Amino acid sequence: MKSRGYGRGWYDGRLPGWLRGLVVLAAGWGVLLCGQEVAEGYRATMVYRAASACEVGSQEGKGADGAECVGRRAVTVLDRRKGEHCTSNGGGGAGGAETGGGVGGTSCTPYYEVKVEWPDRIAWLDVSSETYGEVREGDPAEVRLWHDEVVALKVRGHTHSYAPSSESGVLVWIALGCLILAAGAWGAVSGRLSGLIAFPNFGWLFVAFGVGMLGSMALFGGPLLLWGFMILWTGFAVFWIVGAWRTG
């Protein structure tokens, strides 16, 4: 039997022109909104990066001149833990001990955390394996706070930094804008529901993530190795979408 292709689903007719126009307008508004959020996230992140650490004993979040600063709080280490985040590669593999890319195995990434406490909060924070091996219960430490978010931890001579929500949120807004832009292009060029829900379009999620990562690194910087990986990631996702449409 001849394949009907991914573009031949349960409904192959085009949406009415006026409805396609509304889709394009809504997509344009959505991209504009995402752009505004990206700009705001960039501005807030640059304010944070330019802020100095508060002096000990100063009002939380305010420097001597009243300008915003990164708060400093003394904390105590309560506990530590380690584990693995695992994803299955498919097949009938037997659990988390096996790693690698083979069929039926799992791919695992280790993580290390310490639990710290200060008067109004308890938090688990990511640390390196080296810090995990050195830190002990009861150790004194210091956290840096920006708008009540933990942005750094200093313990046993090690400093660990954490991106503020304004920075991590930029990736999400860029990725969302990419998906909305793709939906607008679909409305302008195709308008067929069968094309919108086709299986190859699943790859746009990976494209959007890649574009979000690349856009975020373009604004805030990133290691060269990660740049190369995300370029390959995004290029492969686009290649997969094109190939899936051609063979579907």
CSV table of C-alpha atoms in Angstrom, one decimal:
chain,number,residue,atom,x,y,z
A,1,MET,CA,0.0,0.0,0.0
A,2,LYS,CA,1.3,3.4,-0.9
A,3,SER,CA,2.2,5.6,2.1
A,4,ARG,CA,0.0,8.7,2.5
A,5,GLY,CA,2.9,10.5,4.2
A,6,TYR,CA,2.9,12.6,7.3
A,7,GLY,CA,1.2,15.5,5.5
A,8,ARG,CA,-1.9,13.3,4.9
A,9,GLY,CA,-3.6,12.9,8.2
A,10,TRP,CA,-7.2,12.7,9.3
A,11,TYR,CA,-7.8,16.2,8.0
A,12,ASP,CA,-5.9,17.6,5.1
A,13,GLY,CA,-8.0,20.6,4.2
A,14,ARG,CA,-6.7,24.1,4.8
A,15,LEU,CA,-8.1,26.4,7.5
A,16,PRO,CA,-10.2,29.3,6.2
A,17,GLY,CA,-8.1,32.3,5.2
A,18,TRP,CA,-9.4,34.5,8.0
A,19,LEU,CA,-8.6,31.9,10.6
A,20,ARG,CA,-5.1,31.4,9.3
A,21,GLY,CA,-4.7,35.2,9.5
A,22,LEU,CA,-5.7,35.1,13.1
A,23,VAL,CA,-3.1,32.4,13.8
A,24,VAL,CA,-0.4,34.5,12.2
A,25,LEU,CA,-1.5,37.6,14.2
A,26,ALA,CA,-1.6,35.6,17.4
A,27,ALA,CA,1.9,34.2,16.6
A,28,GLY,CA,3.2,37.7,16.0
A,29,TRP,CA,1.8,38.9,19.3
A,30,GLY,CA,3.3,35.8,21.1
A,31,VAL,CA,6.8,36.4,19.6
A,32,LEU,CA,6.6,40.0,20.6
A,33,LEU,CA,5.7,39.0,24.2
A,34,CYS,CA,8.5,36.5,24.3
A,35,GLY,CA,10.9,39.2,23.0
A,36,GLN,CA,9.8,41.6,25.8
A,37,GLU,CA,10.4,38.9,28.4
A,38,VAL,CA,13.8,38.1,27.0
A,39,ALA,CA,14.7,41.8,27.1
A,40,GLU,CA,13.5,42.1,30.7
A,41,GLY,CA,15.4,38.9,31.7
A,42,TYR,CA,18.6,40.2,30.1
A,43,ARG,CA,18.2,43.6,31.9
A,44,ALA,CA,17.6,42.0,35.3
A,45,THR,CA,20.5,39.6,34.9
A,46,MET,CA,22.9,42.5,33.9
A,47,VAL,CA,21.8,44.4,37.0
A,48,TYR,CA,22.6,41.3,39.1
A,49,ARG,CA,26.0,40.8,37.5
A,50,ALA,CA,26.9,44.4,38.1
A,51,ALA,CA,25.9,44.3,41.8
A,52,SER,CA,28.6,44.0,44.4
A,53,ALA,CA,28.3,41.9,47.6
A,54,CYS,CA,26.6,43.6,50.6
A,55,GLU,CA,28.8,44.5,53.5
A,56,VAL,CA,28.4,42.3,56.5
A,57,GLY,CA,25.7,43.8,58.8
A,58,SER,CA,24.1,45.9,56.1
A,59,GLN,CA,20.4,45.8,55.4
A,60,GLU,CA,19.6,42.7,53.4
A,61,GLY,CA,19.9,43.5,49.7
A,62,LYS,CA,21.0,47.1,50.2
A,63,GLY,CA,24.5,48.6,50.1
A,64,ALA,CA,25.7,51.6,52.1
A,65,ASP,CA,24.5,53.9,49.3
A,66,GLY,CA,21.1,52.3,49.1
A,67,ALA,CA,21.8,50.5,45.9
A,68,GLU,CA,21.0,46.9,45.4
A,69,CYS,CA,23.7,44.4,46.4
A,70,VAL,CA,24.0,40.6,46.7
A,71,GLY,CA,23.1,39.6,50.2
A,72,ARG,CA,25.4,37.5,52.4
A,73,ARG,CA,24.1,35.0,54.9
A,74,ALA,CA,26.0,32.7,57.2
A,75,VAL,CA,24.6,29.1,57.0
A,76,THR,CA,25.4,25.7,58.5
A,77,VAL,CA,25.7,22.5,56.6
A,78,LEU,CA,23.1,20.0,57.8
A,79,ASP,CA,23.6,17.0,55.5
A,80,ARG,CA,24.9,15.9,52.1
A,81,ARG,CA,23.6,13.4,49.5
A,82,LYS,CA,24.5,12.1,46.1
A,83,GLY,CA,22.6,10.2,43.4
A,84,GLU,CA,22.1,9.7,39.7
A,85,HIS,CA,19.6,11.1,37.2
A,86,CYS,CA,19.0,8.3,34.7
A,87,THR,CA,17.2,8.1,31.4
A,88,SER,CA,16.4,4.9,29.6
A,89,ASN,CA,17.7,4.2,26.1
A,90,GLY,CA,14.8,1.9,25.4
A,91,GLY,CA,14.5,-1.8,25.2
A,92,GLY,CA,14.4,-4.3,28.0
A,93,GLY,CA,17.4,-3.2,30.0
A,94,ALA,CA,17.7,-4.1,33.7
A,95,GLY,CA,17.8,-0.9,35.6
A,96,GLY,CA,20.0,2.0,36.7
A,97,ALA,CA,23.3,0.2,37.2
A,98,GLU,CA,24.0,-0.1,33.5
A,99,THR,CA,25.1,2.9,31.6
A,100,GLY,CA,26.0,3.7,28.0
A,101,GLY,CA,24.2,4.2,24.7
A,102,GLY,CA,23.4,0.6,23.9
A,103,VAL,CA,19.8,-0.6,23.3
A,104,GLY,CA,18.2,-1.5,26.6
A,105,GLY,CA,20.7,0.4,28.8
A,106,THR,CA,20.4,3.6,30.7
A,107,SER,CA,22.4,6.9,30.7
A,108,CYS,CA,23.1,8.2,34.1
A,109,THR,CA,24.5,11.6,35.3
A,110,PRO,CA,25.7,11.8,38.9
A,111,TYR,CA,24.7,14.7,41.1
A,112,TYR,CA,25.9,16.0,44.5
A,113,GLU,CA,24.1,18.2,46.9
A,114,VAL,CA,24.5,19.7,50.4
A,115,LYS,CA,21.8,20.7,52.8
A,116,VAL,CA,22.3,24.1,54.4
A,117,GLU,CA,20.2,26.0,57.0
A,118,TRP,CA,19.9,29.6,58.0
A,119,PRO,CA,17.4,31.3,60.3
A,120,ASP,CA,14.5,31.4,57.8
A,121,ARG,CA,15.2,28.7,55.3
A,122,ILE,CA,16.6,25.2,54.6
A,123,ALA,CA,17.8,24.4,51.1
A,124,TRP,CA,19.5,21.6,49.1
A,125,LEU,CA,22.2,23.1,46.8
A,126,ASP,CA,24.2,21.5,44.0
A,127,VAL,CA,27.9,21.2,44.5
A,128,SER,CA,30.8,19.5,42.8
A,129,SER,CA,32.0,16.0,43.6
A,130,GLU,CA,35.1,17.5,45.2
A,131,THR,CA,33.1,19.7,47.5
A,132,TYR,CA,30.8,16.8,48.4
A,133,GLY,CA,33.9,14.7,49.4
A,134,GLU,CA,35.2,17.4,51.7
A,135,VAL,CA,32.2,18.9,53.3
A,136,ARG,CA,30.9,17.6,56.7
A,137,GLU,CA,27.8,18.1,58.8
A,138,GLY,CA,28.1,21.2,61.0
A,139,ASP,CA,30.5,23.0,58.6
A,140,PRO,CA,30.0,26.8,58.5
A,141,ALA,CA,29.3,28.2,55.0
A,142,GLU,CA,28.0,31.3,53.3
A,143,VAL,CA,25.2,31.8,50.7
A,144,ARG,CA,24.8,34.8,48.5
A,145,LEU,CA,21.2,36.0,47.9
A,146,TRP,CA,19.7,38.1,45.1
A,147,HIS,CA,16.1,39.0,45.4
A,148,ASP,CA,15.8,36.1,47.9
A,149,GLU,CA,17.3,33.6,45.4
A,150,VAL,CA,20.5,31.7,46.3
A,151,VAL,CA,23.0,32.6,43.6
A,152,ALA,CA,26.2,31.3,45.3
A,153,LEU,CA,27.5,29.0,48.0
A,154,LYS,CA,30.9,29.3,49.6
A,155,VAL,CA,32.0,26.3,51.7
A,156,ARG,CA,35.4,24.7,52.5
A,157,GLY,CA,37.1,27.1,50.2
A,158,HIS,CA,34.9,26.3,47.2
A,159,THR,CA,32.5,28.7,45.6
A,160,HIS,CA,29.5,27.4,43.5
A,161,SER,CA,27.4,29.8,41.5
A,162,TYR,CA,23.8,29.4,40.4
A,163,ALA,CA,22.1,31.3,37.7
A,164,PRO,CA,19.2,33.6,38.9
A,165,SER,CA,15.8,32.9,37.5
A,166,SER,CA,16.0,36.0,35.3
A,167,GLU,CA,18.9,34.3,33.4
A,168,SER,CA,17.5,30.8,33.3
A,169,GLY,CA,14.1,32.1,32.2
A,170,VAL,CA,15.6,33.7,29.1
A,171,LEU,CA,16.2,30.2,27.6
A,172,VAL,CA,12.6,29.3,28.2
A,173,TRP,CA,11.2,32.4,26.5
A,174,ILE,CA,13.5,32.1,23.5
A,175,ALA,CA,12.5,28.5,23.1
A,176,LEU,CA,8.8,29.3,23.4
A,177,GLY,CA,9.2,32.2,20.9
A,178,CYS,CA,10.8,29.7,18.5
A,179,LEU,CA,7.8,27.4,18.7
A,180,ILE,CA,5.3,30.2,18.3
A,181,LEU,CA,7.2,31.5,15.3
A,182,ALA,CA,7.1,28.0,13.8
A,183,ALA,CA,3.3,27.9,14.4
A,184,GLY,CA,2.9,31.3,12.7
A,185,ALA,CA,4.9,30.0,9.7
A,186,TRP,CA,2.6,27.0,9.6
A,187,GLY,CA,-0.5,29.2,9.6
A,188,ALA,CA,0.9,31.4,6.8
A,189,VAL,CA,2.3,28.7,4.5
A,190,SER,CA,0.2,25.6,5.2
A,191,GLY,CA,-2.8,25.9,7.5
A,192,ARG,CA,-3.5,22.2,7.3
A,193,LEU,CA,-4.2,20.5,10.6
A,194,SER,CA,-2.8,17.3,9.4
A,195,GLY,CA,0.5,19.0,8.9
A,196,LEU,CA,0.4,20.6,12.3
A,197,ILE,CA,0.0,17.4,14.2
A,198,ALA,CA,2.3,15.3,12.0
A,199,PHE,CA,4.9,13.2,13.8
A,200,PRO,CA,8.0,15.0,12.3
A,201,ASN,CA,6.9,18.2,14.1
A,202,PHE,CA,7.8,16.6,17.4
A,203,GLY,CA,11.4,17.5,16.4
A,204,TRP,CA,10.6,21.2,16.8
A,205,LEU,CA,10.8,20.7,20.6
A,206,PHE,CA,14.4,19.8,20.2
A,207,VAL,CA,15.0,22.6,17.8
A,208,ALA,CA,13.4,25.1,20.2
A,209,PHE,CA,15.6,23.9,23.1
A,210,GLY,CA,18.7,24.2,20.9
A,211,VAL,CA,17.8,27.7,19.8
A,212,GLY,CA,17.0,28.7,23.4
A,213,MET,CA,20.4,27.5,24.6
A,214,LEU,CA,22.2,29.2,21.8
A,215,GLY,CA,20.3,32.4,22.3
A,216,SER,CA,20.9,32.4,26.0
A,217,MET,CA,24.7,31.8,25.5
A,218,ALA,CA,24.8,34.6,22.9
A,219,LEU,CA,23.4,36.9,25.6
A,220,PHE,CA,25.2,35.7,28.7
A,221,GLY,CA,28.2,33.7,27.3
A,222,GLY,CA,29.0,30.0,27.5
A,223,PRO,CA,31.8,27.5,27.2
A,224,LEU,CA,33.1,26.8,23.6
A,225,LEU,CA,32.4,23.1,24.0
A,226,LEU,CA,28.8,23.7,24.9
A,227,TRP,CA,28.5,26.0,21.9
A,228,GLY,CA,29.7,23.3,19.6
A,229,PHE,CA,27.4,20.7,21.2
A,230,MET,CA,24.3,22.8,20.9
A,231,ILE,CA,25.0,23.7,17.3
A,232,LEU,CA,25.3,20.0,16.5
A,233,TRP,CA,22.1,19.3,18.5
A,234,THR,CA,20.1,22.0,16.7
A,235,GLY,CA,21.5,21.0,13.3
A,236,PHE,CA,20.7,17.4,13.8
A,237,ALA,CA,17.2,18.1,15.0
A,238,VAL,CA,16.5,20.2,11.8
A,239,PHE,CA,18.1,17.4,9.7
A,240,TRP,CA,15.8,14.8,11.4
A,241,ILE,CA,12.7,16.9,10.8
A,242,VAL,CA,13.5,17.3,7.1
A,243,GLY,CA,14.4,13.7,6.7
A,244,ALA,CA,11.2,12.5,8.5
A,245,TRP,CA,9.1,14.6,6.1
A,246,ARG,CA,10.8,13.3,3.0
A,247,THR,CA,10.5,9.7,4.0
A,248,GLY,CA,7.1,9.9,5.6
